[in-house]
PDB file of C-alpha atoms in Angstrom:
ATOM      1  CA  THR A  30     109.467 190.422 245.814  1.00 64.00           C
ATOM      2  CA  THR A  31     111.681 187.335 245.329  1.00 77.00           C
ATOM      3  CA  LYS A  32     109.952 183.972 245.124  1.00 79.00           C
ATOM      4  CA  PHE A  33     111.639 181.393 247.365  1.00 85.00           C
ATOM      5  CA  THR A  34     111.572 177.846 246.012  1.00 80.00           C
ATOM      6  CA  SER A  35     113.758 176.123 248.609  1.00 77.00           C
ATOM      7  CA  ALA A  36     114.633 176.665 252.263  1.00 83.00           C
ATOM      8  CA  VAL A  37     118.273 177.509 251.468  1.00 83.00           C
ATOM      9  CA  ASP A  38     117.150 180.420 249.231  1.00 83.00           C
ATOM     10  CA  ILE A  39     115.709 182.259 252.221  1.00 86.00           C
ATOM     11  CA  PRO A  40     118.225 184.730 253.680  1.00 86.00           C
ATOM     12  CA  VAL A  41     119.509 184.017 257.191  1.00 89.00           C
ATOM     13  CA  GLU A  42     118.360 187.506 258.280  1.00 90.00           C
ATOM     14  CA  PHE A  43     114.743 186.571 257.454  1.00 90.00           C
ATOM     15  CA  VAL A  44     114.983 183.552 259.761  1.00 88.00           C
ATOM     16  CA  LYS A  45     116.717 185.545 262.519  1.00 89.00           C
ATOM     17  CA  LYS A  46     114.066 188.298 262.358  1.00 90.00           C
ATOM     18  CA  ASN A  47     111.214 185.726 262.278  1.00 89.00           C
ATOM     19  CA  VAL A  48     109.751 187.204 259.097  1.00 90.00           C
ATOM     20  CA  LYS A  49     106.222 186.187 258.049  1.00 92.00           C
ATOM     21  CA  LEU A  50     105.821 184.931 254.497  1.00 91.00           C
ATOM     22  CA  ARG A  51     102.688 184.196 252.505  1.00 91.00           C
ATOM     23  CA  GLY A  52     102.043 181.018 250.574  1.00 92.00           C
ATOM     24  CA  LYS A  53      99.621 178.501 249.091  1.00 91.00           C
ATOM     25  CA  VAL A  54      99.314 174.997 250.468  1.00 92.00           C
ATOM     26  CA  HIS A  55      99.876 172.319 247.830  1.00 92.00           C
ATOM     27  CA  ARG A  56     100.021 169.128 249.891  1.00 91.00           C
ATOM     28  CA  VAL A  57     100.171 167.828 253.433  1.00 91.00           C
ATOM     29  CA  THR A  58     102.673 164.999 253.918  1.00 89.00           C
ATOM     30  CA  GLU A  59     104.157 163.093 256.851  1.00 89.00           C
ATOM     31  CA  LYS A  60     107.197 165.420 256.637  1.00 90.00           C
ATOM     32  CA  GLY A  61     105.178 168.663 256.697  1.00 90.00           C
ATOM     33  CA  LEU A  62     103.308 171.093 254.476  1.00 91.00           C
ATOM     34  CA  GLU A  63     104.439 171.640 250.900  1.00 92.00           C
ATOM     35  CA  VAL A  64     103.883 175.343 250.301  1.00 91.00           C
ATOM     36  CA  GLU A  65     104.343 177.587 247.284  1.00 90.00           C
ATOM     37  CA  HIS A  66     105.761 180.943 248.404  1.00 88.00           C
ATOM     38  CA  ILE A  67     103.752 183.925 247.129  1.00 86.00           C
ATOM     39  CA  PRO A  68     106.025 186.996 247.107  1.00 82.00           C
ATOM     40  CA  ILE A  69     104.885 190.585 247.583  1.00 74.00           C
ATOM     41  CA  SER A  70     103.612 191.760 244.221  1.00 68.00           C
ATOM     42  CA  ILE A  71     104.470 195.094 242.644  1.00 63.00           C
ATOM     43  CA  PRO A  72     102.342 195.373 239.456  1.00 60.00           C
ATOM     44  CA  PHE A  73     104.919 196.045 236.727  1.00 56.00           C
ATOM     45  CA  LEU A  74     107.911 194.364 238.405  1.00 52.00           C
ATOM     46  CA  THR A  75     105.999 191.178 239.266  1.00 50.00           C
ATOM     47  CA  ALA A  76     104.938 190.600 235.648  1.00 54.00           C
ATOM     48  CA  ILE A  77     108.578 190.761 234.529  1.00 54.00           C
ATOM     49  CA  GLN A  78     109.910 188.647 237.411  1.00 53.00           C
ATOM     50  CA  ARG A  79     107.357 185.856 236.814  1.00 54.00           C
ATOM     51  CA  ARG A  80     109.140 184.887 233.606  1.00 56.00           C
ATOM     52  CA  TRP A  81     112.402 184.085 235.422  1.00 53.00           C
ATOM     53  CA  GLN A  82     111.020 182.654 238.648  1.00 60.00           C
ATOM     54  CA  SER A  83     111.833 179.012 239.152  1.00 65.00           C
ATOM     55  CA  LYS A  84     109.213 176.575 240.366  1.00 75.00           C
ATOM     56  CA  GLY A  85     109.520 174.754 243.636  1.00 82.00           C
ATOM     57  CA  LEU A  86     107.805 174.175 246.950  1.00 89.00           C
ATOM     58  CA  LEU A  87     108.976 174.928 250.469  1.00 91.00           C
ATOM     59  CA  LEU A  88     108.695 172.238 253.137  1.00 91.00           C
ATOM     60  CA  VAL A  89     107.088 173.882 256.174  1.00 92.00           C
ATOM     61  CA  ARG A  90     106.883 172.071 259.516  1.00 93.00           C
ATOM     62  CA  LEU A  91     104.758 173.114 262.475  1.00 93.00           C
ATOM     63  CA  ALA A  92     107.301 174.353 265.017  1.00 91.00           C
ATOM     64  CA  GLY A  93     106.984 172.974 268.534  1.00 91.00           C
ATOM     65  CA  VAL A  94     104.543 170.234 267.510  1.00 93.00           C
ATOM     66  CA  GLU A  95     105.109 166.489 267.248  1.00 92.00           C
ATOM     67  CA  LEU A  96     102.209 165.365 265.041  1.00 91.00           C
ATOM     68  CA  ALA A  97     100.312 162.157 265.688  1.00 90.00           C
ATOM     69  CA  PRO A  98      99.149 160.215 262.578  1.00 90.00           C
ATOM     70  CA  SER A  99      95.633 161.517 263.276  1.00 91.00           C
ATOM     71  CA  GLY A 100      97.089 165.059 263.161  1.00 91.00           C
ATOM     72  CA  VAL A 101      98.391 164.541 259.623  1.00 92.00           C
ATOM     73  CA  ALA A 102      94.966 163.203 258.561  1.00 92.00           C
ATOM     74  CA  TRP A 103      93.244 166.192 260.198  1.00 92.00           C
ATOM     75  CA  LEU A 104      95.536 168.639 258.362  1.00 92.00           C
ATOM     76  CA  GLN A 105      94.882 166.871 255.041  1.00 91.00           C
ATOM     77  CA  GLN A 106      91.149 167.238 255.635  1.00 90.00           C
ATOM     78  CA  GLU A 107      91.291 170.803 256.984  1.00 88.00           C
ATOM     79  CA  LEU A 108      93.667 172.415 254.491  1.00 89.00           C
ATOM     80  CA  LYS A 109      92.375 172.771 250.966  1.00 86.00           C
ATOM     81  CA  PRO A 110      94.767 172.768 247.978  1.00 83.00           C
ATOM     82  CA  LYS A 111      95.773 176.311 246.969  1.00 85.00           C
ATOM     83  CA  GLN A 112      94.578 177.659 250.355  1.00 87.00           C
ATOM     84  CA  MET A 113      96.378 180.850 251.349  1.00 90.00           C
ATOM     85  CA  MET A 114      98.318 180.910 254.599  1.00 91.00           C
ATOM     86  CA  TRP A 115     101.020 182.819 256.446  1.00 92.00           C
ATOM     87  CA  PHE A 116     104.065 181.149 257.928  1.00 92.00           C
ATOM     88  CA  GLN A 117     106.378 182.853 260.409  1.00 91.00           C
ATOM     89  CA  LEU A 118     109.968 181.680 260.111  1.00 91.00           C
ATOM     90  CA  LEU A 119     111.396 180.408 263.400  1.00 92.00           C
ATOM     91  CA  GLY A 120     114.166 178.161 262.155  1.00 89.00           C
ATOM     92  CA  ARG A 121     115.636 176.318 259.208  1.00 88.00           C
ATOM     93  CA  GLU A 122     116.859 172.754 259.280  1.00 84.00           C
ATOM     94  CA  ASP A 123     118.379 171.433 256.029  1.00 80.00           C
ATOM     95  CA  VAL A 124     115.490 171.552 253.531  1.00 86.00           C
ATOM     96  CA  ALA A 125     112.676 172.226 256.029  1.00 90.00           C
ATOM     97  CA  LEU A 126     111.468 175.419 257.669  1.00 91.00           C
ATOM     98  CA  GLU A 127     110.241 175.432 261.268  1.00 92.00           C
ATOM     99  CA  CYS A 128     107.302 177.843 261.327  1.00 92.00           C
ATOM    100  CA  LEU A 129     104.259 179.152 263.113  1.00 92.00           C
ATOM    101  CA  VAL A 130     101.477 178.608 260.559  1.00 93.00           C
ATOM    102  CA  LEU A 131      98.433 180.891 260.388  1.00 93.00           C
ATOM    103  CA  VAL A 132      95.349 180.124 258.287  1.00 92.00           C
ATOM    104  CA  ASN A 133      92.441 182.516 257.707  1.00 85.00           C
ATOM    105  CA  LYS A 134      89.073 181.312 258.960  1.00 81.00           C
ATOM    106  CA  GLY A 135      86.625 183.889 257.750  1.00 75.00           C
ATOM    107  CA  ARG A 136      87.288 187.529 257.045  1.00 76.00           C
ATOM    108  CA  PHE A 137      88.825 188.723 260.314  1.00 79.00           C
ATOM    109  CA  LEU A 138      89.711 185.486 262.098  1.00 85.00           C
ATOM    110  CA  SER A 139      92.912 183.520 261.686  1.00 87.00           C
ATOM    111  CA  VAL A 140      93.910 180.306 263.434  1.00 91.00           C
ATOM    112  CA  CYS A 141      97.395 179.203 264.429  1.00 92.00           C
ATOM    113  CA  LEU A 142      97.616 175.581 263.226  1.00 93.00           C
ATOM    114  CA  ASN A 143     100.394 174.797 265.716  1.00 93.00           C
ATOM    115  CA  GLU A 144      98.048 175.583 268.616  1.00 94.00           C
ATOM    116  CA  GLU A 145      94.935 174.111 266.981  1.00 94.00           C
ATOM    117  CA  ILE A 146      96.596 170.709 266.466  1.00 94.00           C
ATOM    118  CA  LEU A 147      97.514 170.607 270.164  1.00 94.00           C
ATOM    119  CA  ARG A 148      94.074 171.904 271.225  1.00 94.00           C
ATOM    120  CA  GLN A 149      92.452 169.033 269.301  1.00 93.00           C
ATOM    121  CA  GLY A 150      94.792 166.491 270.931  1.00 92.00           C
ATOM    122  CA  LEU A 151      96.343 165.522 267.578  1.00 93.00           C
ATOM    123  CA  GLY A 152      99.940 165.970 268.649  1.00 92.00           C
ATOM    124  CA  ARG A 153     102.315 166.721 271.524  1.00 93.00           C
ATOM    125  CA  THR A 154     104.352 169.767 272.391  1.00 93.00           C
ATOM    126  CA  ALA A 155     107.987 169.459 271.325  1.00 90.00           C
ATOM    127  CA  ARG A 156     111.090 171.627 271.444  1.00 89.00           C
ATOM    128  CA  ILE A 157     110.893 174.563 269.024  1.00 87.00           C
ATOM    129  CA  GLU A 158     113.809 173.924 266.688  1.00 84.00           C
ATOM    130  CA  GLY A 159     115.657 176.962 265.388  1.00 80.00           C
ATOM    131  CA  LEU A 160     114.906 179.309 268.279  1.00 81.00           C
ATOM    132  CA  HIS A 161     117.430 179.778 271.056  1.00 83.00           C
ATOM    133  CA  HIS A 162     116.267 177.999 274.187  1.00 82.00           C
ATOM    134  CA  ASP A 163     116.892 181.091 276.329  1.00 85.00           C
ATOM    135  CA  SER A 164     115.109 183.600 274.053  1.00 87.00           C
ATOM    136  CA  ARG A 165     111.945 185.385 275.110  1.00 90.00           C
ATOM    137  CA  LEU A 166     110.111 184.382 271.935  1.00 89.00           C
ATOM    138  CA  TYR A 167     110.893 180.692 272.574  1.00 90.00           C
ATOM    139  CA  TRP A 168     109.281 180.733 276.009  1.00 91.00           C
ATOM    140  CA  LYS A 169     106.329 182.856 274.873  1.00 93.00           C
ATOM    141  CA  LEU A 170     105.510 180.408 272.076  1.00 93.00           C
ATOM    142  CA  HIS A 171     106.267 177.320 274.164  1.00 92.00           C
ATOM    143  CA  LYS A 172     103.871 178.565 276.860  1.00 94.00           C
ATOM    144  CA  ARG A 173     101.113 179.087 274.246  1.00 94.00           C
ATOM    145  CA  LEU A 174     101.633 175.583 272.878  1.00 94.00           C
ATOM    146  CA  LEU A 175     101.630 174.011 276.347  1.00 94.00           C
ATOM    147  CA  ARG A 176      98.359 175.800 277.203  1.00 94.00           C
ATOM    148  CA  ALA A 177      96.770 174.426 274.022  1.00 93.00           C
ATOM    149  CA  GLU A 178      97.975 170.907 274.851  1.00 93.00           C
ATOM    150  CA  LEU A 179      96.656 171.225 278.407  1.00 93.00           C
ATOM    151  CA  LYS A 180      93.166 172.064 277.048  1.00 93.00           C
ATOM    152  CA  ALA A 181      93.140 168.788 275.090  1.00 91.00           C
ATOM    153  CA  LEU A 182      94.431 166.888 278.117  1.00 90.00           C
ATOM    154  CA  LYS A 183      91.716 168.320 280.399  1.00 91.00           C
ATOM    155  CA  LYS A 184      88.983 167.522 277.856  1.00 90.00           C
ATOM    156  CA  SER A 185      90.490 164.073 277.074  1.00 88.00           C
ATOM    157  CA  LYS A 186      90.630 164.844 273.355  1.00 88.00           C
ATOM    158  CA  GLY A 187      92.553 163.009 270.647  1.00 86.00           C
ATOM    159  CA  ILE A 188      95.635 161.190 271.926  1.00 85.00           C
ATOM    160  CA  TRP A 189      94.692 162.140 275.482  1.00 84.00           C
ATOM    161  CA  LYS A 190      91.362 160.284 275.319  1.00 83.00           C
ATOM    162  CA  GLU A 191      91.263 157.709 278.075  1.00 72.00           C
ATOM    163  CA  GLU A 192      89.821 154.260 277.574  1.00 63.00           C
ATOM    164  CA  SER A 193      86.640 153.486 279.439  1.00 65.00           C
ATOM    165  CA  TYR A 194      86.748 150.980 282.297  1.00 68.00           C
ATOM    166  CA  SER A 195      85.065 148.271 280.185  1.00 72.00           C
ATOM    167  CA  GLU A 196      87.562 148.809 277.318  1.00 69.00           C
ATOM    168  CA  LYS A 197      90.487 148.473 279.739  1.00 68.00           C
ATOM    169  CA  ILE A 198      89.092 145.214 281.152  1.00 77.00           C
ATOM    170  CA  ARG A 199      88.355 143.807 277.666  1.00 76.00           C
ATOM    171  CA  ASP A 200      91.942 144.627 276.539  1.00 74.00           C
ATOM    172  CA  ARG A 201      93.449 143.006 279.620  1.00 77.00           C
ATOM    173  CA  VAL A 202      91.316 139.875 279.264  1.00 77.00           C
ATOM    174  CA  SER A 203      92.048 139.491 275.533  1.00 75.00           C
ATOM    175  CA  SER A 204      95.795 139.936 276.077  1.00 77.00           C
ATOM    176  CA  ASN A 205      95.895 137.420 278.954  1.00 81.00           C
ATOM    177  CA  LYS A 206      98.038 134.329 278.132  1.00 81.00           C
ATOM    178  CA  LEU A 207      95.466 131.851 279.509  1.00 81.00           C
ATOM    179  CA  VAL A 208      92.662 133.405 277.432  1.00 79.00           C
ATOM    180  CA  GLN A 209      94.841 133.317 274.295  1.00 82.00           C
ATOM    181  CA  THR A 210      95.708 129.640 274.911  1.00 86.00           C
ATOM    182  CA  LEU A 211      92.008 128.824 275.424  1.00 85.00           C
ATOM    183  CA  LYS A 212      91.130 130.588 272.144  1.00 84.00           C
ATOM    184  CA  GLN A 213      93.771 128.561 270.296  1.00 86.00           C
ATOM    185  CA  PHE A 214      92.470 125.342 271.867  1.00 87.00           C
ATOM    186  CA  VAL A 215      88.858 126.166 270.906  1.00 86.00           C
ATOM    187  CA  SER A 216      89.834 126.986 267.293  1.00 87.00           C
ATOM    188  CA  TRP A 217      91.850 123.717 267.110  1.00 87.00           C
ATOM    189  CA  LEU A 218      88.897 121.792 268.548  1.00 87.00           C
ATOM    190  CA  ARG A 219      86.496 123.356 265.994  1.00 86.00           C
ATOM    191  CA  SER A 220      88.794 122.503 263.104  1.00 86.00           C
ATOM    192  CA  SER A 221      89.178 118.916 264.407  1.00 86.00           C
ATOM    193  CA  ILE A 222      85.415 118.424 264.730  1.00 86.00           C
ATOM    194  CA  SER A 223      84.681 119.825 261.258  1.00 78.00           C
ATOM    195  CA  ARG A 224      87.049 117.306 259.616  1.00 70.00           C
TER     196      ARG A 224
END
């Protein structure tokens, strides 16, 4: 029933047991999601506690995901302010929480944002900070994330999209030293003639 307003407020046991917490998204930043923790409510007790609860937002990062800039933009578009979500604690690093983030899509369907980002090709799989490298949970989650990334790679989505043959040739020609020198000469010639 306690409202957590910073990562250090969360008991170590909660992180060790990978507890799921509920929250509302406030903002998506380059550093992660700013989330307001919504504690379990007990009618009479909650009304009393609300008076003494401090205000603050938790910084939640998507565990095992290295976001591309397009991934941050996608999250900003996809997540609405005050949208409810669940975040499973996997680790804590200074002021940030490493979590598996679940968002409801419809009544009975929820989506894991960590996997969805990778499935869309908007990030890369990274080490899951906070979990022991030799734990079963680490490898179970890492395997799920790698599968999601592989789907994007196979479909050439997002950062895995390959340039077409004509784009590759155009880039090589435009970056060629001789072509760049010719462009400079032509622009100099034009400016000389116009004088």
